[in-house]
Amino acid sequence: METLEFQSEARQLLQLMIHSIYSNKDTFLRELVSNASDALDKLRLESFRDKDMDVDVDDLHIVIESDPAARTLTVRDNGIGMTREDVVRLIGTIAKSGTAEFLKQLKEQQQSSSDLIGQFGIGFYSSFMVADKVTLVTRHPHAGGVRWESTGESTYTIEDVEDAPQGTSVTLHLKPSDDEDKLPDYTEPAKIREIVKRYSDFITWPVRLGGEDINSRKALWARPASEVSEEEYAEFYRHISHDWNAPLETIRMQAEGAFEYQALLFLPAQAPLDLFMRDSRRGVQLYVKRVFIMDDCAELMPEYLRFVKGVVDAADLSLNVSREILQQDRQIQLMRRRLVKKVLSSIKSLQSSRPDDYAKLWGEVGAALKEGLLSDVDNRTAILDICSFASTHSETELTTLASYISRMKEGQEHIYYMTGDSRTAVEHSPHMEALRAKGYEVLILTDPIDEMWVDAVPSYEEKLFQSVAKGQVDLETEEEKSAAAEKASEFADLLTWMGSALAEDVKEVRLSTRLTTSPACVVGDDHDITPTLEKMYKAMGQELPKIKRILELNPSHPLVEGLHKAFAGGERESLADTAELIYGMALLAEGGELADPSRFVKLVADRVQRTF
């Protein structure tokens, strides 16, 4: 026998379970039955793939046994079982990268454990809500038996055992029942039946109590919609997603003809905790003729829809199908296209018929959805249709692109936008001045993904996207253009000289039509990457060649007028510092970084000193 310590994150999670104030402790049994069901699925699948595996799959089942005298409850399956290494890896250590983030959120938000445990998926650890000690005995077909035991404190014991039956049994040494603590007597058969019926009725394997099957075993996706209640859908969603919230929307599909399949998909009310983690779960469960094939079938759902959970049951695939075969299978590709269109159209329906629910969904998963603008060209228009953005039209309400276009000024040909780190940074940017003054609406894009999709998507409804921080923004009347041309001619020598003086940093100096109150701003050419995107690349360790941008001057600003007057008067040498100061101020105004902050501070100090 070995005594081992839990991983620190597992230890913290166990303490949450032991001291949980969650009122509905019944769900521990749902988690144990769900784990047992997964073990049976995996054994049947492995028996198809490994013909040499010596296992009995004739009567796969789950048994629940209670002993009121000993105060124990046992959940036993004859599924795949675990090796000694599996037990240490799966129970002694929480492998999911989301655990640390889960605990961090719990601490930062000071929420009760019940608010966040569901996002993580508590699984086996939920046993410690109702038990003082848990004993697990398991045997994998290719290994000997293993016995694991713990009181949920800092350590557990593990030892090899002989003659362990195929599968896994989990025995809970129950805490005393306590009505005040909402802890019922879980050895009561009536209570066990009630929990299984409520949470696990749809499990495809028989769940037995006292020799009697106590679950209906009817696949929800195969039953007529009229016979399935919202609560049954909700429990099935919780079973497959490990989310304790009910789904925001349920989507059913049935395809008949040459290639038949059924699908039951769910949109979440809350984003999965691992939505933006590198090893996040994605895809839906794949069944063939009601036989479980694999979890997280990525070939059926693109990565940008990884928040969609559910099952797809195909009638015409092989039970031995592999991921490599799925990647090439024409039927799978056809299913994927139809599933994606159905999900997008369902979100579109939410947008029009249940705007509050749509807004909730968009707030949770909108950033992931926008990834599809880069990866799913075929559905780009459908994705743009369901996108919402902050804009200068409202400080609180988001807008769709269709609504933006409906408010465009007469003759306006572009959808104006600006990317940035935050709404405040965008709203205070010098680039916004002329558009604000002339009453043009500007989309405010602050998600990191916005920096990338705007360069890949040229237009929407024949209206071109135009960054207010790139290229030339044409807002002028013919009279204003004529006056600007005269000014450009008047300032030509100064602009040429400044271009030379700042040649290390800028590609061009020109007069601006986008400024009304600031002296200068820095803009990119139409195809330059933005400073924010440049920072993102550098943060990922990718060094880029230096990107020179364009310095625009506001000819009506007193500082620029004074510079022009001094230049015309023959001054040159002292004006070089002024030109550098103006460029530095323009960089800072857009949230950029100075190449030499100490030199800039010295120039400012020298200039201020001369005013005394």
Coordinates of C-alpha atoms in Angstrom, one line a residue:
M1 CA 0.0 0.0 0.0
E2 CA 1.2 3.5 -0.8
T3 CA 0.1 6.8 0.7
L4 CA 0.2 9.6 -1.7
E5 CA -0.6 13.3 -1.6
F6 CA -3.2 15.0 -3.8
Q7 CA -2.1 17.6 -6.2
S8 CA -2.6 21.1 -4.7
E9 CA -5.5 22.0 -7.0
A10 CA -7.2 18.7 -6.3
R11 CA -6.8 19.3 -2.6
Q12 CA -8.4 22.7 -2.8
L13 CA -11.3 21.3 -4.9
L14 CA -11.8 18.5 -2.4
Q15 CA -12.1 21.0 0.4
L16 CA -14.7 22.9 -1.5
M17 CA -16.7 19.6 -1.8
I18 CA -16.3 18.7 1.9
H19 CA -17.4 22.2 3.1
S20 CA -19.9 22.8 0.2
I21 CA -22.9 24.8 1.1
Y22 CA -24.6 23.7 -2.1
S23 CA -28.2 22.8 -1.2
N24 CA -28.8 20.1 -3.8
K25 CA -26.3 17.5 -2.9
D26 CA -28.3 14.8 -4.8
T27 CA -26.2 15.5 -7.9
F28 CA -23.3 13.5 -6.6
L29 CA -25.2 10.3 -7.7
R30 CA -25.7 11.8 -11.1
E31 CA -22.0 12.3 -11.5
L32 CA -21.1 8.8 -10.3
V33 CA -23.7 7.2 -12.7
S34 CA -22.5 9.4 -15.5
N35 CA -18.9 8.2 -14.9
A36 CA -20.1 4.6 -14.8
S37 CA -22.0 5.1 -18.1
D38 CA -18.8 6.6 -19.7
A39 CA -16.8 3.5 -18.6
L40 CA -19.4 1.2 -20.2
D41 CA -19.3 3.2 -23.4
K42 CA -15.5 3.0 -23.5
L43 CA -15.4 -0.8 -22.9
R44 CA -17.9 -1.5 -25.7
L45 CA -16.0 0.7 -28.1
E46 CA -12.6 -0.9 -27.2
S47 CA -14.1 -4.4 -27.6
F48 CA -15.0 -3.4 -31.2
R49 CA -11.5 -2.2 -31.9
D50 CA -9.4 -4.8 -29.9
K51 CA -10.6 -8.2 -30.8
D52 CA -8.1 -9.8 -28.5
M53 CA -9.5 -8.0 -25.4
D54 CA -10.8 -10.7 -23.1
V55 CA -13.9 -9.0 -21.7
D56 CA -17.6 -9.8 -21.2
V57 CA -19.8 -7.3 -22.9
D58 CA -23.0 -9.4 -22.9
D59 CA -24.6 -7.6 -19.9
L60 CA -23.0 -4.2 -19.4
H61 CA -24.8 -2.4 -16.6
I62 CA -24.7 -0.2 -13.6
V63 CA -25.7 -1.4 -10.1
I64 CA -26.5 0.7 -7.1
E65 CA -26.3 -1.0 -3.7
S66 CA -27.1 0.5 -0.3
D67 CA -26.5 -0.8 3.2
P68 CA -28.4 1.3 5.8
A69 CA -26.7 -0.5 8.7
A70 CA -23.2 0.2 7.5
R71 CA -24.2 3.6 6.1
T72 CA -22.7 2.9 2.7
L73 CA -23.8 3.5 -0.9
T74 CA -22.0 1.7 -3.7
V75 CA -22.2 2.5 -7.5
R76 CA -20.7 -0.4 -9.5
D77 CA -20.2 -0.9 -13.2
N78 CA -18.6 -3.6 -15.3
G79 CA -17.0 -1.2 -17.7
I80 CA -13.5 -0.4 -18.9
G81 CA -12.0 0.1 -15.4
M82 CA -8.7 1.8 -14.6
T83 CA -5.0 0.8 -14.2
R84 CA -3.1 1.9 -11.1
E85 CA -1.5 4.7 -13.2
D86 CA -5.0 5.8 -14.4
V87 CA -6.2 6.1 -10.8
V88 CA -3.3 8.3 -9.8
R89 CA -3.6 10.4 -12.9
L90 CA -7.4 10.8 -13.0
I91 CA -8.2 11.0 -9.3
G92 CA -5.0 12.1 -7.5
T93 CA -4.3 14.8 -10.0
I94 CA -6.6 17.1 -11.9
A95 CA -5.2 17.2 -15.4
K96 CA -7.6 19.9 -16.7
S97 CA -5.8 23.2 -17.1
G98 CA -9.1 24.9 -16.2
T99 CA -8.7 23.9 -12.5
A100 CA -6.4 26.7 -11.6
E101 CA -8.5 29.2 -13.4
F102 CA -11.6 27.9 -11.7
L103 CA -10.1 28.3 -8.3
K104 CA -8.8 31.8 -9.2
Q105 CA -12.2 32.9 -10.3
L106 CA -13.8 31.5 -7.1
K107 CA -11.4 33.5 -5.0
E108 CA -11.6 36.7 -7.0
Q109 CA -15.3 36.8 -7.3
Q110 CA -15.9 35.6 -3.8
Q111 CA -18.7 33.4 -5.0
S112 CA -20.1 30.4 -3.2
S113 CA -18.8 27.1 -4.5
S114 CA -22.2 26.3 -6.1
D115 CA -21.9 29.2 -8.5
L116 CA -18.7 27.9 -10.2
I117 CA -18.4 24.2 -9.5
G118 CA -20.9 23.5 -12.3
Q119 CA -18.7 25.4 -14.9
F120 CA -15.8 23.1 -14.0
G121 CA -17.7 19.7 -13.8
I122 CA -17.2 18.2 -10.4
G123 CA -17.3 14.6 -11.3
F124 CA -15.9 12.1 -8.8
Y125 CA -15.0 14.7 -6.2
S126 CA -18.7 15.5 -5.6
S127 CA -18.8 12.3 -3.5
F128 CA -17.2 14.2 -0.7
M129 CA -20.3 16.4 -0.3
V130 CA -22.1 13.4 1.3
A131 CA -19.3 11.0 2.4
D132 CA -16.7 11.0 5.1
K133 CA -14.7 8.4 3.2
V134 CA -14.7 7.0 -0.3
T135 CA -13.3 3.6 -1.4
L136 CA -12.8 2.8 -5.1
V137 CA -12.0 -0.7 -6.4
T138 CA -11.2 -1.0 -10.1
R139 CA -9.7 -3.4 -12.7
H140 CA -8.8 -2.7 -16.3
P141 CA -8.9 -5.6 -18.8
H142 CA -5.1 -5.4 -19.3
A143 CA -4.1 -4.9 -15.7
G144 CA -4.7 -6.1 -12.1
G145 CA -7.1 -4.8 -9.6
V146 CA -6.5 -1.6 -7.7
R147 CA -8.0 -0.2 -4.4
W148 CA -8.1 3.5 -3.7
E149 CA -9.3 5.2 -0.5
S150 CA -9.4 8.7 1.0
T151 CA -11.2 10.8 3.5
G152 CA -10.8 13.8 1.2
E153 CA -8.0 15.4 3.2
S154 CA -4.5 15.8 1.9
T155 CA -3.7 12.2 1.1
Y156 CA -5.1 9.0 -0.3
T157 CA -4.0 5.3 -0.2
I158 CA -3.6 3.0 -3.2
E159 CA -2.8 -0.7 -3.3
D160 CA -3.0 -3.7 -5.6
V161 CA -5.8 -6.2 -5.0
E162 CA -6.5 -9.7 -6.3
D163 CA -9.7 -10.9 -7.8
A164 CA -11.2 -7.5 -8.4
P165 CA -14.1 -7.8 -10.8
Q166 CA -14.1 -6.2 -14.2
G167 CA -15.0 -2.5 -14.0
T168 CA -15.2 0.0 -11.1
S169 CA -17.1 0.2 -7.8
V170 CA -17.2 3.4 -5.8
T171 CA -18.3 2.9 -2.1
L172 CA -19.3 6.0 -0.2
H173 CA -19.2 5.9 3.6
L174 CA -22.0 8.3 4.1
K175 CA -22.2 11.2 6.5
P176 CA -25.2 11.0 8.9
S177 CA -28.4 12.3 7.4
D178 CA -29.2 15.8 8.5
D179 CA -32.4 17.7 7.5
E180 CA -31.0 21.0 8.7
D181 CA -28.0 20.6 6.4
K182 CA -30.3 19.3 3.6
L183 CA -28.5 16.0 3.7
P184 CA -31.1 13.2 3.2
D185 CA -30.6 9.5 3.8
Y186 CA -29.1 8.3 0.6
T187 CA -29.4 4.6 1.6
E188 CA -33.2 4.9 1.1
P189 CA -34.3 3.0 -2.1
A190 CA -37.0 5.6 -2.7
K191 CA -34.5 8.4 -2.6
I192 CA -32.1 6.6 -5.0
R193 CA -35.0 5.9 -7.5
E194 CA -36.0 9.6 -7.3
I195 CA -32.5 10.8 -8.1
V196 CA -31.9 8.4 -11.0
K197 CA -35.3 9.1 -12.5
R198 CA -34.7 12.8 -12.4
Y199 CA -31.0 13.0 -13.5
S200 CA -30.1 9.8 -15.3
D201 CA -33.3 8.3 -16.8
F202 CA -31.9 8.6 -20.3
I203 CA -28.6 6.7 -19.6
T204 CA -28.4 4.1 -22.4
W205 CA -27.2 1.3 -20.0
P206 CA -29.5 -0.3 -17.4
V207 CA -29.2 1.2 -13.9
R208 CA -30.2 -1.5 -11.4
L209 CA -31.3 -1.3 -7.8
G210 CA -32.3 -4.5 -6.0
G211 CA -32.2 -6.4 -9.3
E212 CA -34.6 -4.1 -11.0
D213 CA -33.9 -1.6 -13.8
I214 CA -34.8 1.9 -12.6
N215 CA -34.1 4.0 -15.7
S216 CA -36.1 4.1 -19.0
R217 CA -32.9 4.0 -21.2
K218 CA -34.7 6.0 -24.0
A219 CA -32.3 8.2 -26.0
L220 CA -33.8 11.7 -25.9
W221 CA -32.9 12.4 -29.5
A222 CA -34.8 9.4 -30.7
R223 CA -38.0 10.2 -28.9
P224 CA -40.6 12.5 -30.4
A225 CA -40.1 16.1 -29.4
S226 CA -43.7 16.2 -27.9
E227 CA -42.7 13.5 -25.5
V228 CA -39.6 15.2 -24.0
S229 CA -39.9 17.8 -21.3
E230 CA -37.7 20.9 -21.0
E231 CA -36.4 19.4 -17.7
E232 CA -35.4 16.2 -19.4
Y233 CA -33.5 18.2 -22.0
A234 CA -31.9 20.2 -19.3
E235 CA -30.7 17.2 -17.4
F236 CA -29.4 15.5 -20.5
Y237 CA -27.4 18.8 -21.3
R238 CA -26.0 18.8 -17.8
H239 CA -25.0 15.1 -18.2
I240 CA -23.0 15.7 -21.4
S241 CA -21.6 19.2 -20.7
H242 CA -20.9 19.0 -16.9
D243 CA -22.6 22.4 -16.7
W244 CA -25.1 22.8 -13.8
N245 CA -27.0 25.5 -15.7
A246 CA -29.9 24.7 -18.0
P247 CA -29.1 25.3 -21.7
L248 CA -30.2 28.6 -23.3
E249 CA -31.5 26.8 -26.4
T250 CA -32.2 23.2 -27.5
I251 CA -31.7 22.4 -31.2
R252 CA -33.1 19.1 -32.8
M253 CA -32.3 17.9 -36.2
Q254 CA -33.3 14.8 -38.2
A255 CA -32.0 14.0 -41.7
E256 CA -33.6 11.2 -43.7
G257 CA -32.9 9.7 -47.1
A258 CA -29.6 8.5 -48.5
F259 CA -27.7 9.4 -45.3
E260 CA -29.7 9.4 -42.0
Y261 CA -28.8 10.9 -38.7
Q262 CA -30.3 12.6 -35.7
A263 CA -28.8 15.5 -33.7
L264 CA -29.6 17.0 -30.4
L265 CA -27.6 20.2 -29.7
F266 CA -27.5 22.8 -27.0
L267 CA -26.5 26.5 -26.8
P268 CA -25.2 27.3 -23.3
A269 CA -26.4 30.1 -21.0
Q270 CA -22.9 30.5 -19.7
A271 CA -19.6 30.0 -21.6
P272 CA -17.6 26.9 -20.8
L273 CA -14.7 27.8 -18.4
D274 CA -12.2 26.5 -20.9
L275 CA -13.6 28.3 -23.9
F276 CA -10.4 30.2 -24.6
M277 CA -7.9 27.6 -23.3
R278 CA -5.6 25.8 -25.7
D279 CA -6.7 22.3 -24.7
S280 CA -10.4 23.1 -24.4
R281 CA -13.0 20.5 -25.2
R282 CA -14.7 21.0 -28.5
G283 CA -17.2 19.2 -30.7
V284 CA -20.1 17.0 -30.0
Q285 CA -20.5 13.3 -29.0
L286 CA -20.8 10.9 -32.0
Y287 CA -23.0 7.8 -31.8
V288 CA -23.6 5.2 -34.5
K289 CA -27.0 3.5 -34.2
R290 CA -27.2 4.5 -30.5
V291 CA -23.7 3.1 -29.9
F292 CA -21.3 5.7 -28.4
I293 CA -18.3 6.2 -30.6
M294 CA -16.4 9.2 -29.3
D295 CA -16.5 12.4 -27.1
D296 CA -15.7 15.8 -28.6
C297 CA -15.9 14.8 -32.3
A298 CA -14.1 17.8 -33.7
E299 CA -14.9 16.8 -37.3
L300 CA -18.6 17.5 -36.7
M301 CA -18.3 21.0 -35.3
P302 CA -15.8 23.8 -36.2
E303 CA -13.6 25.2 -33.5
Y304 CA -15.4 28.6 -33.4
L305 CA -18.6 26.7 -32.3
R306 CA -16.8 24.7 -29.6
F307 CA -19.3 26.0 -27.0
V308 CA -22.1 23.9 -28.7
K309 CA -22.7 20.6 -26.9
G310 CA -24.8 17.7 -27.8
V311 CA -24.9 14.4 -29.7
V312 CA -25.1 13.3 -33.3
D313 CA -26.3 9.7 -34.0
A314 CA -25.5 8.5 -37.5
A315 CA -27.2 5.4 -39.0
D316 CA -24.7 4.6 -41.7
L317 CA -21.2 4.8 -40.3
S318 CA -19.0 1.9 -39.2
L319 CA -18.7 1.2 -35.5
N320 CA -14.9 1.0 -36.1
V321 CA -14.7 4.6 -37.5
S322 CA -11.5 6.4 -36.5
R323 CA -10.7 10.1 -36.4
E324 CA -8.5 9.7 -39.5
I325 CA -11.5 8.2 -41.4
L326 CA -13.8 10.9 -40.1
Q327 CA -11.5 13.6 -41.5
Q328 CA -11.9 12.2 -45.0
D329 CA -15.5 11.0 -44.8
R330 CA -17.8 12.8 -47.3
Q331 CA -20.9 12.1 -45.2
I332 CA -19.3 13.5 -42.1
Q333 CA -18.4 16.7 -44.0
L334 CA -22.0 17.0 -45.3
M335 CA -23.3 16.5 -41.7
R336 CA -20.9 19.2 -40.5
R337 CA -22.1 21.7 -43.0
R338 CA -25.7 21.1 -42.1
L339 CA -25.1 21.2 -38.4
V340 CA -23.2 24.5 -38.7
K341 CA -25.9 26.1 -40.8
K342 CA -28.5 24.9 -38.3
V343 CA -26.6 26.4 -35.3
L344 CA -26.1 29.7 -37.0
S345 CA -29.8 29.9 -38.1
S346 CA -30.9 29.1 -34.6
I347 CA -28.8 31.9 -33.2
K348 CA -30.3 34.2 -35.9
S349 CA -33.8 33.1 -34.7
L350 CA -32.8 33.9 -31.1
Q351 CA -31.7 37.4 -32.3
S352 CA -35.0 38.2 -33.8
S353 CA -37.5 36.4 -31.5
R354 CA -35.7 36.4 -28.1
P355 CA -33.3 39.4 -28.1
D356 CA -32.5 39.2 -24.4
D357 CA -31.5 35.5 -24.7
Y358 CA -29.5 36.4 -27.8
A359 CA -27.7 39.2 -26.0
K360 CA -26.9 36.8 -23.2
L361 CA -25.4 34.3 -25.6
W362 CA -23.5 36.9 -27.5
G363 CA -22.0 38.3 -24.3
E364 CA -20.8 34.8 -23.3
V365 CA -19.5 33.3 -26.6
G366 CA -19.5 36.2 -29.2
A367 CA -15.7 36.5 -29.2
A368 CA -15.4 32.8 -30.2
L369 CA -18.1 33.1 -32.8
K370 CA -16.2 35.9 -34.5
E371 CA -13.3 33.5 -35.0
G372 CA -15.5 31.9 -37.7
L373 CA -15.1 35.1 -39.8
L374 CA -11.5 34.0 -40.4
S375 CA -11.9 30.2 -40.6
D376 CA -15.3 29.7 -42.2
V377 CA -15.5 31.7 -45.4
D378 CA -18.6 29.8 -46.7
N379 CA -20.7 30.9 -43.7
R380 CA -19.1 34.4 -43.3
T381 CA -22.2 36.3 -44.2
A382 CA -24.4 34.2 -41.8
I383 CA -21.9 34.9 -39.0
L384 CA -21.8 38.6 -39.8
D385 CA -25.6 38.6 -39.6
I386 CA -25.5 37.4 -36.0
C387 CA -22.6 39.6 -34.8
S388 CA -23.2 42.5 -32.5
F389 CA -20.8 45.3 -31.8
A390 CA -20.4 48.3 -29.6
S391 CA -20.6 51.6 -31.4
T392 CA -20.7 55.4 -30.9
H393 CA -24.5 55.2 -31.5
S394 CA -25.0 54.1 -27.9
E395 CA -23.0 53.9 -24.8
T396 CA -24.7 50.7 -23.6
E397 CA -26.5 49.0 -26.4
L398 CA -24.8 46.9 -29.1
T399 CA -25.7 47.1 -32.7
T400 CA -25.9 44.7 -35.6
L401 CA -24.4 45.5 -39.0
A402 CA -27.8 45.7 -40.5
S403 CA -28.9 48.3 -37.9
Y404 CA -25.7 50.2 -38.5
I405 CA -26.4 50.4 -42.3
S406 CA -30.0 51.5 -41.7
R407 CA -28.5 54.6 -39.9
M408 CA -25.9 55.4 -42.4
K409 CA -25.8 59.0 -43.8
E410 CA -26.9 59.6 -47.3
G411 CA -24.1 58.9 -49.7
Q412 CA -22.0 57.0 -47.0
E413 CA -20.2 54.1 -48.6
H414 CA -18.2 52.7 -45.7
I415 CA -18.8 51.0 -42.4
Y416 CA -16.4 52.9 -40.2
Y417 CA -14.7 51.1 -37.3
M418 CA -11.7 51.4 -35.0
T419 CA -10.0 48.7 -33.0
G420 CA -8.4 49.2 -29.6
D421 CA -7.7 47.9 -26.1
S422 CA -10.9 49.4 -24.6
R423 CA -13.9 51.5 -25.4
T424 CA -12.4 54.4 -23.5
A425 CA -9.2 54.3 -25.5
V426 CA -11.1 54.2 -28.8
E427 CA -13.5 57.0 -27.9
H428 CA -10.6 59.3 -26.8
S429 CA -8.5 58.6 -29.9
P430 CA -7.6 61.6 -32.1
H431 CA -8.7 59.5 -35.1
M432 CA -12.3 59.8 -34.0
E433 CA -12.5 63.6 -33.9
A434 CA -13.7 64.5 -37.4
L435 CA -16.1 61.5 -37.5
R436 CA -17.6 62.5 -34.2
A437 CA -17.9 66.2 -35.3
K438 CA -19.6 65.2 -38.5
G439 CA -22.0 62.7 -36.8
Y440 CA -20.7 59.5 -38.4
E441 CA -21.2 56.3 -36.4
V442 CA -18.1 54.2 -35.7
L443 CA -18.0 50.6 -34.6
I444 CA -15.8 50.1 -31.5
L445 CA -13.9 46.8 -31.7
T446 CA -12.0 45.7 -28.6
D447 CA -11.8 41.9 -28.7
P448 CA -8.4 40.6 -29.7
I449 CA -10.0 38.6 -32.6
D450 CA -11.3 41.9 -34.0
E451 CA -7.8 42.9 -34.9
M452 CA -7.6 40.0 -37.3
W453 CA -11.0 39.5 -38.9
V454 CA -11.4 43.1 -40.1
D455 CA -8.4 42.6 -42.4
A456 CA -9.9 39.4 -43.8
V457 CA -13.5 40.6 -44.3
P458 CA -13.8 43.3 -47.0
S459 CA -17.5 44.2 -46.8
Y460 CA -21.0 43.6 -45.6
E461 CA -24.1 44.1 -47.8
E462 CA -21.8 45.8 -50.4
K463 CA -20.6 48.4 -47.8
L464 CA -16.8 48.4 -47.4
F465 CA -15.3 48.2 -43.9
Q466 CA -13.0 51.2 -43.3
S467 CA -10.7 51.7 -40.3
V468 CA -10.7 55.3 -39.1
A469 CA -7.0 54.8 -38.2
K470 CA -5.9 53.6 -41.6
G471 CA -5.6 55.1 -45.1
Q472 CA -7.5 58.2 -46.1
V473 CA -10.9 58.8 -44.5
D474 CA -13.0 60.7 -47.1
L475 CA -15.5 62.9 -45.1
E476 CA -15.1 66.2 -47.0
T477 CA -17.4 68.1 -49.3
E478 CA -16.0 69.4 -52.6
E479 CA -15.4 72.8 -51.1
E480 CA -13.6 71.3 -48.2
K481 CA -11.4 69.3 -50.5
S482 CA -10.5 72.4 -52.5
A483 CA -9.6 74.2 -49.3
A484 CA -7.5 71.2 -48.1
A485 CA -5.6 71.1 -51.4
E486 CA -4.7 74.8 -51.0
K487 CA -3.5 74.1 -47.4
A488 CA -1.4 71.1 -48.6
S489 CA 0.3 73.4 -51.1
E490 CA 0.9 76.0 -48.5
F491 CA 2.4 73.4 -46.0
A492 CA 4.3 71.4 -48.7
D493 CA 7.8 72.5 -47.7
L494 CA 7.2 71.9 -44.0
L495 CA 5.8 68.5 -44.7
T496 CA 8.7 67.5 -46.8
W497 CA 11.2 68.8 -44.2
M498 CA 9.4 66.9 -41.3
G499 CA 9.3 63.8 -43.4
S500 CA 13.1 63.9 -43.6
A501 CA 13.6 64.9 -40.0
L502 CA 11.5 61.9 -38.8
A503 CA 12.5 59.5 -41.6
E504 CA 13.6 56.9 -39.0
D505 CA 10.1 56.6 -37.6
V506 CA 7.6 57.7 -40.3
K507 CA 7.1 57.0 -44.0
E508 CA 5.3 60.2 -44.7
V509 CA 4.0 63.5 -43.1
R510 CA 0.8 64.9 -44.5
L511 CA -2.1 67.1 -43.5
S512 CA -5.1 65.5 -41.9
T513 CA -8.8 65.6 -42.6
R514 CA -9.7 63.5 -39.5
L515 CA -8.5 65.9 -36.8
T516 CA -10.4 68.8 -35.2
T517 CA -8.8 69.4 -31.8
S518 CA -5.6 67.4 -31.6
P519 CA -2.4 68.7 -33.3
A520 CA -1.4 65.3 -34.9
C521 CA -2.1 61.6 -35.2
V522 CA -0.3 58.6 -36.5
V523 CA -2.1 56.4 -39.1
G524 CA -1.3 53.3 -41.0
D525 CA -1.6 52.5 -44.7
D526 CA -4.6 50.5 -45.7
H527 CA -2.8 47.2 -45.4
D528 CA -0.5 47.9 -42.4
I529 CA -1.1 45.8 -39.3
T530 CA -2.4 47.9 -36.3
P531 CA -0.2 48.7 -33.3
T532 CA -2.4 46.5 -31.1
L533 CA -1.9 43.5 -33.4
E534 CA 1.8 44.2 -33.5
K535 CA 1.9 44.1 -29.7
M536 CA 0.0 40.7 -29.8
Y537 CA 2.6 39.2 -32.1
K538 CA 5.4 40.4 -29.9
A539 CA 3.7 39.0 -26.8
M540 CA 3.7 35.6 -28.6
G541 CA 7.5 36.0 -29.2
Q542 CA 7.2 36.9 -32.9
E543 CA 9.4 39.8 -33.8
L544 CA 8.2 41.8 -36.8
P545 CA 10.2 44.2 -39.1
K546 CA 9.8 47.8 -38.0
I547 CA 6.6 49.2 -39.4
K548 CA 6.7 52.9 -40.4
R549 CA 3.4 54.7 -40.3
I550 CA 2.1 58.1 -41.5
L551 CA 2.1 61.3 -39.3
E552 CA -0.9 63.5 -40.0
L553 CA -0.9 67.2 -38.9
N554 CA -3.9 69.3 -38.1
P555 CA -3.2 72.6 -40.0
S556 CA -5.8 74.5 -37.8
H557 CA -4.1 73.6 -34.5
P558 CA -2.2 76.5 -32.9
L559 CA 0.9 74.3 -32.3
V560 CA 1.0 73.3 -36.0
E561 CA 0.3 76.8 -37.2
G562 CA 3.2 78.1 -34.9
L563 CA 5.5 75.4 -36.3
H564 CA 4.6 76.4 -39.8
K565 CA 5.2 80.1 -39.1
A566 CA 8.6 79.4 -37.5
F567 CA 9.6 77.2 -40.4
A568 CA 8.6 79.8 -42.9
G569 CA 10.7 82.3 -40.9
G570 CA 13.8 80.3 -41.6
E571 CA 14.2 78.3 -38.3
R572 CA 15.3 74.7 -38.8
E573 CA 17.6 73.4 -36.1
S574 CA 15.5 74.1 -33.0
L575 CA 12.4 72.9 -34.9
A576 CA 13.7 69.3 -35.2
D577 CA 13.0 68.8 -31.5
T578 CA 9.5 70.2 -31.9
A579 CA 8.8 67.8 -34.8
E580 CA 10.0 64.9 -32.6
L581 CA 7.7 66.1 -29.7
I582 CA 4.7 66.3 -32.0
Y583 CA 5.4 62.8 -33.2
G584 CA 5.8 61.5 -29.7
M585 CA 2.5 63.1 -28.5
A586 CA 0.7 61.5 -31.5
L587 CA 2.0 58.1 -30.5
L588 CA 1.0 58.5 -26.8
A589 CA -2.4 59.8 -27.8
E590 CA -3.3 56.5 -29.5
G591 CA -1.8 54.4 -26.7
G592 CA 1.4 53.7 -28.5
E593 CA 4.9 53.2 -27.0
L594 CA 7.8 55.6 -27.3
A595 CA 11.1 54.1 -28.6
D596 CA 13.1 56.3 -26.2
P597 CA 10.8 57.6 -23.3
S598 CA 13.7 59.2 -21.5
R599 CA 14.6 61.4 -24.5
F600 CA 11.0 62.4 -24.9
V601 CA 10.8 63.4 -21.2
K602 CA 14.0 65.5 -21.6
L603 CA 12.6 67.3 -24.6
V604 CA 9.4 68.1 -22.8
A605 CA 11.4 69.3 -19.7
D606 CA 13.6 71.5 -21.8
R607 CA 10.6 73.0 -23.6
V608 CA 8.7 73.7 -20.3
Q609 CA 11.8 75.3 -18.8
R610 CA 11.9 77.9 -21.6
T611 CA 8.4 79.1 -20.6
F612 CA 9.7 80.5 -17.3

